[in-house]
mmCIF file of C-alpha atoms in Angstrom:
data_model
loop_
_atom_site.group_PDB
_atom_site.id
_atom_site.type_symbol
_atom_site.label_atom_id
_atom_site.label_comp_id
_atom_site.label_asym_id
_atom_site.label_seq_id
_atom_site.Cartn_x
_atom_site.Cartn_y
_atom_site.Cartn_z
ATOM 1 C CA MET H 188 -1.947 -23.015 -33.850
ATOM 2 C CA ARG H 189 -4.381 -20.913 -32.630
ATOM 3 C CA LYS H 190 -5.341 -17.852 -34.779
ATOM 4 C CA VAL H 191 -6.340 -14.542 -32.961
ATOM 5 C CA ILE H 192 -8.345 -11.668 -35.053
ATOM 6 C CA ILE H 193 -6.873 -7.981 -34.491
ATOM 7 C CA SER H 194 -10.025 -5.729 -34.931
ATOM 8 C CA LEU H 195 -8.622 -1.977 -35.409
ATOM 9 C CA ALA H 196 -11.238 0.701 -34.192
ATOM 10 C CA PRO H 197 -9.099 3.765 -34.636
ATOM 11 C CA VAL H 198 -10.926 6.876 -34.471
ATOM 12 C CA GLU H 199 -11.339 8.619 -31.108
ATOM 13 C CA ALA H 200 -14.364 10.026 -30.659
ATOM 14 C CA GLY H 201 -15.305 13.544 -30.992
ATOM 15 C CA LEU H 202 -11.920 14.262 -32.671
ATOM 16 C CA PRO H 203 -11.423 15.891 -36.342
ATOM 17 C CA VAL H 204 -11.025 13.402 -38.828
ATOM 18 C CA ASP H 205 -8.353 13.338 -41.610
ATOM 19 C CA LYS H 206 -9.251 10.871 -43.958
ATOM 20 C CA GLU H 207 -5.779 10.499 -45.963
ATOM 21 C CA ALA H 208 -4.153 10.409 -42.507
ATOM 22 C CA LEU H 209 -6.339 7.856 -41.144
ATOM 23 C CA ALA H 210 -6.331 5.631 -44.289
ATOM 24 C CA GLU H 211 -2.249 5.839 -44.210
ATOM 25 C CA ASP H 212 -2.147 4.833 -40.442
ATOM 26 C CA VAL H 213 -4.925 2.051 -40.922
ATOM 27 C CA VAL H 214 -2.346 0.673 -44.062
ATOM 28 C CA ARG H 215 0.034 0.493 -41.618
ATOM 29 C CA SER H 216 -1.995 -1.217 -39.151
ATOM 30 C CA ALA H 217 -2.945 -4.123 -41.718
ATOM 31 C CA ALA H 218 0.830 -4.528 -42.372
ATOM 32 C CA ALA H 219 1.392 -4.888 -38.717
ATOM 33 C CA GLY H 220 -1.002 -7.470 -38.175
ATOM 34 C CA ALA H 221 -4.822 -6.154 -37.930
ATOM 35 C CA ALA H 222 -7.256 -7.855 -39.639
ATOM 36 C CA MET H 223 -10.539 -5.752 -39.369
ATOM 37 C CA CYS H 224 -11.217 -2.232 -39.621
ATOM 38 C CA HIS H 225 -13.914 -0.498 -37.330
ATOM 39 C CA LEU H 226 -15.666 2.577 -38.344
ATOM 40 C CA HIS H 227 -18.751 4.878 -37.282
ATOM 41 C CA CYS H 228 -20.492 7.496 -39.457
ATOM 42 C CA ARG H 229 -18.747 10.996 -38.787
ATOM 43 C CA ARG H 230 -18.225 14.320 -39.873
ATOM 44 C CA PRO H 231 -14.835 15.411 -40.578
ATOM 45 C CA ASP H 232 -15.464 17.512 -37.092
ATOM 46 C CA GLY H 233 -15.738 14.002 -35.446
ATOM 47 C CA SER H 234 -19.569 13.890 -34.865
ATOM 48 C CA LEU H 235 -21.691 11.285 -35.460
ATOM 49 C CA THR H 236 -23.958 11.818 -38.875
ATOM 50 C CA PRO H 237 -26.586 9.809 -40.557
ATOM 51 C CA ASP H 238 -24.620 10.691 -43.988
ATOM 52 C CA ILE H 239 -22.478 7.582 -44.723
ATOM 53 C CA THR H 240 -20.619 9.773 -47.637
ATOM 54 C CA GLU H 241 -17.358 10.154 -45.386
ATOM 55 C CA MET H 242 -17.394 6.657 -43.986
ATOM 56 C CA ALA H 243 -17.680 5.064 -47.608
ATOM 57 C CA ASP H 244 -15.009 7.520 -48.715
ATOM 58 C CA THR H 245 -12.713 6.662 -46.016
ATOM 59 C CA PHE H 246 -13.177 3.013 -46.733
ATOM 60 C CA ASP H 247 -13.009 2.940 -50.305
ATOM 61 C CA ARG H 248 -9.209 4.406 -49.915
ATOM 62 C CA ILE H 249 -8.364 1.367 -46.945
ATOM 63 C CA ALA H 250 -10.135 -1.075 -49.485
ATOM 64 C CA GLU H 251 -7.948 0.123 -52.354
ATOM 65 C CA ARG H 252 -4.453 -0.636 -50.548
ATOM 66 C CA THR H 253 -5.599 -3.333 -48.160
ATOM 67 C CA ASP H 254 -7.801 -6.502 -47.625
ATOM 68 C CA LEU H 255 -8.841 -5.855 -44.253
ATOM 69 C CA ILE H 256 -12.510 -7.122 -43.166
ATOM 70 C CA ILE H 257 -14.692 -3.713 -43.606
ATOM 71 C CA GLN H 258 -16.568 -3.006 -40.199
ATOM 72 C CA ALA H 259 -19.258 -0.348 -40.037
ATOM 73 C CA SER H 260 -20.713 0.289 -37.020
ATOM 74 C CA THR H 261 -23.994 1.248 -36.122
ATOM 75 C CA GLY H 262 -23.947 2.227 -32.366
ATOM 76 C CA GLY H 263 -22.678 5.465 -30.512
ATOM 77 C CA ILE H 264 -24.350 7.869 -28.633
ATOM 78 C CA SER H 265 -26.440 10.440 -30.881
ATOM 79 C CA ASP H 266 -30.244 11.231 -31.452
ATOM 80 C CA MET H 267 -30.314 9.227 -34.501
ATOM 81 C CA ASP H 268 -32.811 6.157 -34.319
ATOM 82 C CA ILE H 269 -32.144 2.563 -35.468
ATOM 83 C CA ARG H 270 -33.208 3.275 -39.037
ATOM 84 C CA GLN H 271 -30.353 5.796 -39.222
ATOM 85 C CA ARG H 272 -27.769 3.957 -37.393
ATOM 86 C CA CYS H 273 -28.233 1.000 -39.730
ATOM 87 C CA TYR H 274 -27.528 3.456 -42.818
ATOM 88 C CA PRO H 275 -23.820 2.627 -42.841
ATOM 89 C CA LEU H 276 -25.380 -1.250 -43.720
ATOM 90 C CA ASP H 277 -25.853 -0.163 -46.985
ATOM 91 C CA TYR H 278 -22.553 0.574 -48.501
ATOM 92 C CA TRP H 279 -21.663 -2.229 -50.558
ATOM 93 C CA ARG H 280 -18.087 -2.965 -48.887
ATOM 94 C CA VAL H 281 -19.389 -3.240 -45.512
ATOM 95 C CA GLU H 282 -18.694 -7.535 -44.363
ATOM 96 C CA SER H 283 -19.448 -6.964 -40.862
ATOM 97 C CA ALA H 284 -21.178 -4.387 -38.143
ATOM 98 C CA SER H 285 -21.780 -4.235 -34.805
ATOM 99 C CA LEU H 286 -25.205 -5.079 -33.298
ATOM 100 C CA ASN H 287 -26.056 -3.415 -29.780
ATOM 101 C CA GLY H 288 -27.412 -6.176 -27.593
ATOM 102 C CA GLY H 289 -29.061 -3.648 -25.147
ATOM 103 C CA THR H 290 -29.602 -0.799 -22.858
ATOM 104 C CA THR H 291 -27.100 0.554 -20.706
ATOM 105 C CA ASN H 292 -25.424 3.500 -19.038
ATOM 106 C CA LEU H 293 -22.464 4.414 -21.450
ATOM 107 C CA GLY H 294 -20.564 7.154 -19.085
ATOM 108 C CA GLU H 295 -23.291 9.622 -18.110
ATOM 109 C CA ALA H 296 -25.342 9.063 -20.860
ATOM 110 C CA VAL H 297 -27.708 6.217 -21.611
ATOM 111 C CA TYR H 298 -27.053 4.059 -24.560
ATOM 112 C CA ILE H 299 -30.411 3.298 -25.424
ATOM 113 C CA ASN H 300 -31.050 0.054 -27.573
ATOM 114 C CA THR H 301 -34.408 -1.546 -27.147
ATOM 115 C CA PHE H 302 -35.223 -5.097 -28.256
ATOM 116 C CA GLU H 303 -37.443 -3.814 -31.231
ATOM 117 C CA ASP H 304 -33.539 -2.090 -31.919
ATOM 118 C CA ILE H 305 -31.977 -5.577 -31.706
ATOM 119 C CA ARG H 306 -34.711 -7.339 -33.744
ATOM 120 C CA TYR H 307 -34.383 -4.071 -36.603
ATOM 121 C CA CYS H 308 -30.450 -4.459 -36.535
ATOM 122 C CA ALA H 309 -30.642 -8.103 -36.940
ATOM 123 C CA LYS H 310 -32.698 -8.188 -39.967
ATOM 124 C CA ALA H 311 -31.133 -5.589 -41.573
ATOM 125 C CA VAL H 312 -27.288 -7.200 -41.182
ATOM 126 C CA TYR H 313 -28.750 -10.833 -42.332
ATOM 127 C CA GLU H 314 -30.884 -9.346 -45.546
ATOM 128 C CA ARG H 315 -27.338 -7.531 -46.592
ATOM 129 C CA GLU H 316 -25.566 -10.934 -45.715
ATOM 130 C CA ILE H 317 -23.488 -9.150 -43.462
ATOM 131 C CA ILE H 318 -22.053 -10.649 -40.258
ATOM 132 C CA PRO H 319 -22.910 -9.080 -37.166
ATOM 133 C CA GLU H 320 -20.523 -8.516 -33.902
ATOM 134 C CA ILE H 321 -22.488 -8.487 -31.139
ATOM 135 C CA GLU H 322 -21.621 -5.885 -28.412
ATOM 136 C CA VAL H 323 -22.252 -6.422 -24.992
ATOM 137 C CA PHE H 324 -21.954 -4.468 -22.029
ATOM 138 C CA ASP H 325 -22.939 -6.556 -19.267
ATOM 139 C CA ILE H 326 -24.314 -10.304 -19.240
ATOM 140 C CA GLY H 327 -27.440 -9.769 -19.400
ATOM 141 C CA MET H 328 -27.364 -8.685 -22.901
ATOM 142 C CA ILE H 329 -26.252 -12.030 -24.244
ATOM 143 C CA TYR H 330 -29.508 -13.428 -22.949
ATOM 144 C CA ASN H 331 -30.935 -10.796 -24.945
ATOM 145 C CA ILE H 332 -29.635 -12.216 -28.450
ATOM 146 C CA ARG H 333 -30.904 -15.334 -27.266
ATOM 147 C CA MET H 334 -34.460 -14.384 -26.842
ATOM 148 C CA THR H 335 -34.234 -12.777 -30.200
ATOM 149 C CA GLN H 336 -32.620 -15.586 -31.960
ATOM 150 C CA GLN H 337 -36.303 -17.012 -31.803
ATOM 151 C CA GLU H 338 -37.385 -14.260 -34.105
ATOM 152 C CA VAL H 339 -34.369 -14.005 -36.223
ATOM 153 C CA PRO H 340 -32.338 -16.746 -36.735
ATOM 154 C CA TYR H 341 -28.476 -16.194 -36.384
ATOM 155 C CA ARG H 342 -25.827 -17.588 -38.525
ATOM 156 C CA ASN H 343 -23.229 -19.528 -36.609
ATOM 157 C CA PRO H 344 -21.279 -19.167 -35.187
ATOM 158 C CA VAL H 345 -22.526 -15.742 -33.466
ATOM 159 C CA LEU H 346 -19.717 -13.709 -32.237
ATOM 160 C CA TYR H 347 -19.700 -11.704 -29.173
ATOM 161 C CA ASN H 348 -17.810 -8.473 -28.446
ATOM 162 C CA LEU H 349 -17.310 -8.305 -24.781
ATOM 163 C CA VAL H 350 -16.819 -4.637 -23.734
ATOM 164 C CA PHE H 351 -15.323 -3.286 -20.446
ATOM 165 C CA GLY H 352 -14.394 -0.641 -19.010
ATOM 166 C CA HIS H 353 -16.942 2.382 -19.668
ATOM 167 C CA LYS H 354 -18.591 3.779 -16.482
ATOM 168 C CA GLY H 355 -21.902 2.302 -16.283
ATOM 169 C CA GLY H 356 -20.711 -1.105 -17.923
ATOM 170 C CA MET H 357 -18.644 -4.319 -16.722
ATOM 171 C CA GLN H 358 -15.198 -3.575 -15.140
ATOM 172 C CA PRO H 359 -11.897 -4.970 -16.425
ATOM 173 C CA ASN H 360 -11.126 -7.327 -13.930
ATOM 174 C CA MET H 361 -10.694 -11.100 -13.847
ATOM 175 C CA GLU H 362 -13.939 -11.603 -11.708
ATOM 176 C CA CYS H 363 -15.911 -9.978 -14.365
ATOM 177 C CA LEU H 364 -14.169 -11.256 -17.287
ATOM 178 C CA THR H 365 -14.791 -14.637 -15.915
ATOM 179 C CA ALA H 366 -18.284 -14.236 -15.348
ATOM 180 C CA PHE H 367 -18.699 -12.439 -18.776
ATOM 181 C CA ARG H 368 -17.043 -15.241 -20.222
ATOM 182 C CA ALA H 369 -19.006 -17.763 -18.468
ATOM 183 C CA ALA H 370 -22.350 -16.656 -19.832
ATOM 184 C CA VAL H 371 -20.635 -17.269 -23.839
ATOM 185 C CA PRO H 372 -22.791 -20.213 -25.188
ATOM 186 C CA ALA H 373 -20.524 -22.833 -25.653
ATOM 187 C CA ASP H 374 -20.778 -22.400 -29.861
ATOM 188 C CA ALA H 375 -20.205 -19.245 -30.127
ATOM 189 C CA LEU H 376 -17.245 -17.050 -30.700
ATOM 190 C CA TRP H 377 -15.888 -14.070 -28.219
ATOM 191 C CA GLY H 378 -13.979 -10.962 -28.667
ATOM 192 C CA VAL H 379 -12.928 -8.394 -26.322
ATOM 193 C CA THR H 380 -12.757 -4.515 -25.882
ATOM 194 C CA HIS H 381 -11.134 -2.935 -23.092
ATOM 195 C CA TYR H 382 -12.670 0.772 -23.134
ATOM 196 C CA GLY H 383 -10.189 3.347 -21.556
ATOM 197 C CA ARG H 384 -7.601 0.549 -21.226
ATOM 198 C CA ASP H 385 -4.414 1.642 -18.966
ATOM 199 C CA ASN H 386 -2.514 -1.748 -18.717
ATOM 200 C CA TRP H 387 -1.996 -4.806 -21.696
ATOM 201 C CA GLU H 388 -2.424 -7.624 -19.193
ATOM 202 C CA PHE H 389 -6.152 -7.974 -19.473
ATOM 203 C CA LEU H 390 -6.277 -8.435 -22.958
ATOM 204 C CA ALA H 391 -3.405 -10.837 -22.693
ATOM 205 C CA ALA H 392 -5.890 -12.800 -19.753
ATOM 206 C CA ALA H 393 -8.661 -12.401 -22.547
ATOM 207 C CA ILE H 394 -6.486 -13.913 -25.427
ATOM 208 C CA ALA H 395 -4.964 -16.774 -22.660
ATOM 209 C CA MET H 396 -9.067 -17.696 -22.009
ATOM 210 C CA GLY H 397 -10.255 -18.291 -25.819
ATOM 211 C CA ALA H 398 -10.990 -14.981 -27.055
ATOM 212 C CA ALA H 399 -11.163 -15.057 -30.946
ATOM 213 C CA VAL H 400 -11.198 -11.277 -31.699
ATOM 214 C CA VAL H 401 -8.857 -8.720 -29.871
ATOM 215 C CA ARG H 402 -10.136 -4.813 -30.234
ATOM 216 C CA ILE H 403 -7.644 -2.039 -29.924
ATOM 217 C CA GLY H 404 -7.261 1.343 -31.345
ATOM 218 C CA PHE H 405 -7.727 5.020 -30.771
ATOM 219 C CA GLU H 406 -11.565 4.613 -30.539
ATOM 220 C CA ASP H 407 -10.977 2.490 -27.211
ATOM 221 C CA SER H 408 -7.591 4.063 -25.938
ATOM 222 C CA ARG H 409 -4.119 5.442 -26.790
ATOM 223 C CA TYR H 410 -2.136 3.891 -24.302
ATOM 224 C CA LEU H 411 0.616 2.148 -24.832
ATOM 225 C CA ALA H 412 2.858 1.707 -22.328
ATOM 226 C CA PRO H 413 3.574 2.758 -18.780
ATOM 227 C CA GLY H 414 3.948 6.870 -19.137
ATOM 228 C CA ARG H 415 3.554 6.070 -23.214
ATOM 229 C CA THR H 416 0.633 6.683 -25.642
ATOM 230 C CA ALA H 417 0.869 5.749 -29.139
ATOM 231 C CA CYS H 418 1.073 8.591 -31.942
ATOM 232 C CA ALA H 419 -0.438 6.233 -34.487
ATOM 233 C CA ASN H 420 -3.067 3.162 -34.138
ATOM 234 C CA TYR H 421 -0.128 1.046 -35.851
ATOM 235 C CA GLU H 422 1.655 1.394 -32.873
ATOM 236 C CA GLU H 423 -0.721 -0.193 -30.547
ATOM 237 C CA VAL H 424 -1.331 -3.031 -33.357
ATOM 238 C CA GLU H 425 2.406 -3.486 -33.756
ATOM 239 C CA LYS H 426 2.355 -4.116 -29.859
ATOM 240 C CA LEU H 427 -0.771 -6.510 -29.532
ATOM 241 C CA ALA H 428 1.004 -8.660 -32.310
ATOM 242 C CA ALA H 429 3.703 -9.213 -30.606
ATOM 243 C CA LEU H 430 1.847 -9.750 -27.311
ATOM 244 C CA ILE H 431 -0.088 -12.834 -29.514
ATOM 245 C CA ARG H 432 3.197 -13.988 -30.649
ATOM 246 C CA ALA H 433 4.745 -14.217 -27.361
ATOM 247 C CA MET H 434 1.792 -16.397 -25.978
ATOM 248 C CA ASP H 435 2.806 -18.823 -29.095
ATOM 249 C CA LEU H 436 -0.406 -17.955 -30.963
ATOM 250 C CA GLU H 437 -0.629 -16.400 -34.337
ATOM 251 C CA THR H 438 -2.627 -13.189 -35.926
ATOM 252 C CA ALA H 439 -5.236 -13.833 -38.406
ATOM 253 C CA SER H 440 -4.948 -12.553 -41.789
ATOM 254 C CA PRO H 441 -8.098 -11.430 -43.131
ATOM 255 C CA GLU H 442 -8.909 -13.934 -45.159
ATOM 256 C CA GLU H 443 -8.746 -16.109 -41.748
ATOM 257 C CA ALA H 444 -10.223 -13.687 -40.162
ATOM 258 C CA ARG H 445 -13.442 -14.283 -42.778
ATOM 259 C CA ARG H 446 -13.386 -17.771 -42.557
ATOM 260 C CA ILE H 447 -13.094 -17.910 -38.789
ATOM 261 C CA MET H 448 -16.015 -15.312 -38.579
ATOM 262 C CA ASN H 449 -18.022 -16.967 -41.341
ATOM 263 C CA ILE H 450 -17.944 -14.166 -43.652
ATOM 264 C CA PRO H 451 -19.501 -14.636 -47.120
ATOM 265 C CA SER H 452 -17.307 -13.907 -49.757
ATOM 266 C CA GLY H 453 -17.290 -12.315 -53.287
ATOM 267 C CA LYS H 454 -18.957 -8.904 -52.542
ATOM 268 C CA LYS H 455 -19.607 -6.723 -55.624
ATOM 269 C CA LYS H 456 -20.392 -3.379 -56.337
ATOM 270 C CA PRO H 457 -23.978 -2.680 -56.971
ATOM 271 C CA ASN H 458 -24.760 -0.855 -60.334
ATOM 272 C CA THR H 459 -27.103 1.542 -58.416
ATOM 273 C CA PRO H 460 -25.813 3.481 -55.039
ATOM 274 C CA PRO H 461 -28.355 3.638 -52.081
ATOM 275 C CA GLN H 462 -30.544 6.646 -51.866
ATOM 276 C CA ALA H 463 -32.231 7.962 -49.152
ATOM 277 C CA ALA H 464 -32.759 11.111 -47.146
ATOM 278 C CA GLY H 465 -28.863 11.843 -45.301
ATOM 279 C CA HIS H 466 -27.603 8.865 -46.722
ATOM 280 C CA GLN H 467 -25.678 9.568 -49.606
ATOM 281 C CA ILE H 468 -22.684 8.395 -51.163
#
């Protein structure tokens, strides 16, 4: 039976972060069927920062109580350069990380990811034996990655996260999903994110079309049902897991997800923590 990986992105951008409450929510989400947790480096007030301290502490709290795959973001709209955006890769627990596939309009902002940025991030993740989840906001970004593969060998299977719903990007309708899916190389894995989600039909369609990973959580939407928003992330995970089971599929455990994504096993804490300006843990 096919396994579907539930990826949790639990923090809504710009809101204050309560690490203890967040960790408790993520633990309950893991029990409900999540296999991976995705976090940005944020200050307690919710703003993005190159300082990995708060992110590392939050992931430590989560890892003490779950076996979730630890996924760090290298993205988000900020004034950080790609070197600073890749600081989270030096946190020893990181097993997967976002790798953004190109420049796009993200809402009213321009989200810059040059070919130089793509190559830098790709080299950085593979040097650390981290598996990238490649975030693509339009079809051309899939071809950006295929072009950079000539310079940076990507480990198979390449995983694309098809992102829908942002102003300026692909929109969550069947025409865009079909076109986007058709552009994914046959030997690659793909997943889906529905930003601003206001229904569950689109995720169901993506699962039916073969999505290996489905992202859920407050970073993208609090929608739970018509007229209802979720009070906690685990409520969204519970509903997504029920949807997957209703389609006669199964949610992947963290270990099953690691095998699907070809994540190396046995990461160990280094003796010396990373030291760089704004990069403390």
